[in-house]
Amino acid sequence: MPGSAQLVRAVDGSEETLVADAVLIATGGHPRELPDAQPDGERILNWTQVYDLTELPEELIVVGSGVTGAEFAGAYQALGSKVTLVSSRDRVLPGEDPDAAAVLEEVFRRRGMNVMARSRAESAKRVGDRVEVTLSDGRVISGSHCLMAVGAIPNSAGMGLEEAGVKLRDSGHIWTDKVSRTTAPGVYAAGDVTGVFALASVAAMQGRIAMYHFLGDAVAPLNLKTVSSNVFTDPEIATVGYTQADVDGGKIDAVVVKLPLLRNPRAKMQGIRDGFVKLMCRPGTGIVVGGCVVSPRASDSSTHLDRCRHI
């Protein structure tokens, strides 16, 4: 790498210099933590520590209503925990289709979840075998466990990346172009450390594109409008292509068509009452440019939606 390099030491203290024609940085990310809500791995947990639980939380407080928070909240509620979901936004899943988020929030509430919208957590502390979470308005909620799902931080610090010519965004994510190149010659990046799209499938796609490009093979640049995204709640949410927000914001000229599952005969026969199919279509031609499905096993529809976009 031209410029300065970072000397890396192994765990045992030994040093080794690695020489390569290309470097792929795929260091991922780690859970973001609040200063006054430090996880202890027992009662206050981040989204990696929660997998180590050996008992079902009796009363679980989930702080954060993004994809991670919503998935864990729904899963633990289904397992029998009494769940409180603390959301600093007006609704759960603020980055998803608003109609889809509304359906999921209504289902959460109907099943007994306490969804606290417009409520920002300031701190979390252990009080014996309990956890108390203090909100910004002074309210205090109590539970047996607390899951902090307040985002992720890229693993890019302390690696000497900027000294080597690799540009970082203000968020700490590595800047990449559509073929996974960084600003340093011969250095590529993929996955959560780039902040492109926090999906394992996208990370793998970025890595493949990077290596194909380095080897000189013909490769299509990354196109996020062809990426299927799924939220594994109950009901599931599947999206692909342009969104309702893109249409409302004038990014694309499209007509939005929405079919509630309550009007679908097969859904009626199966007792499915929550969800819909929404398509974004070109006016005049009806060509599908995007879609959102909310239903049981909606993730199975992602491929079909994407195929419709290419007809």
Phi, psi and omega in degrees: 000131177292151181089199182279151178239165179254126178281123183255134178251140177286171182300325181278004178091353179285160181239145179213135176260123180256131179247129182211155176281336179213150178233131176247117180267117180221060187271356175071209181213176178223160184299136173285142181235145175274143183305323183255024177215061184281126179295143176247359178078000181241303180246326175253118192234148167263181187280005168258324181289335184298335179290344182268002179298137179255000179219155179280123179300133179288314179228110184253125172261121177253118179261115182115125186244026173284197183301312182299311181297316181294320180295314180293320180299313180295320182294314182289330174295318179295330180281347176118000178284149171275116191247135169244124181253117182262117182240128178280348181264180179288339184208168174286162178048061183297340180268359183257176178306129184298324178293321178295317179297322180295319178298312183297317181296321178296320178294316177305310183295318181298327181274003173105002179285141176268102181262115183255098180277157179052042181230112183259127179281132179259325183204161173217132181218151177278137173230091186068235178265018180240167175233133176247128179249123180260129180268165185295338179269007177097346179293149179235128176243149186236146178204174178280330179218159177224128177253120178267111179237068188248032174105185183225154177242131182293145178275076182235353183279151174071017181251358181069028184293313182294325177296333180269003177095009179271119183281134176249145174283170179301331180282352183095353178286150179280131177286132176224156172268191187282357173244024172073013177282142170268188179278356177259129180303133178079004181246125179243164177215149181210154174090201186298336181291344179268339181070018183287306181196115188283066177229139179299324181295323179290320178301314179296321179296317178299318180296317178297315180300317181300313183288322176299318180294316181298322182281356177086010179282156175292130183217138177277133178299157179297127179236104186291344178287351176259003184269129174273135181235133182233142173247119188267065171258190175229103008284160177282161177233125179237132179226152175203146176074207181291151185247173175302322179295324178296319179292312181297327181275359178080014179289334180210144177273109184209157175256135180261124178242128184232129178240108176293143180293340177299338180264358183267122184303317182293320177298321178298316182295331180270000178075023180270121183244343185252128174130179181193169170241126181237129179238138172258118188235147175294132178294141179091303183270332182076009179297130181283126178245356179183163180199160177217128179237131175239113182185169169300135179057036178298333180299334177293342182273349185302314181297319180295320178298316182294323178296321178300327181291340184255005178282000000 
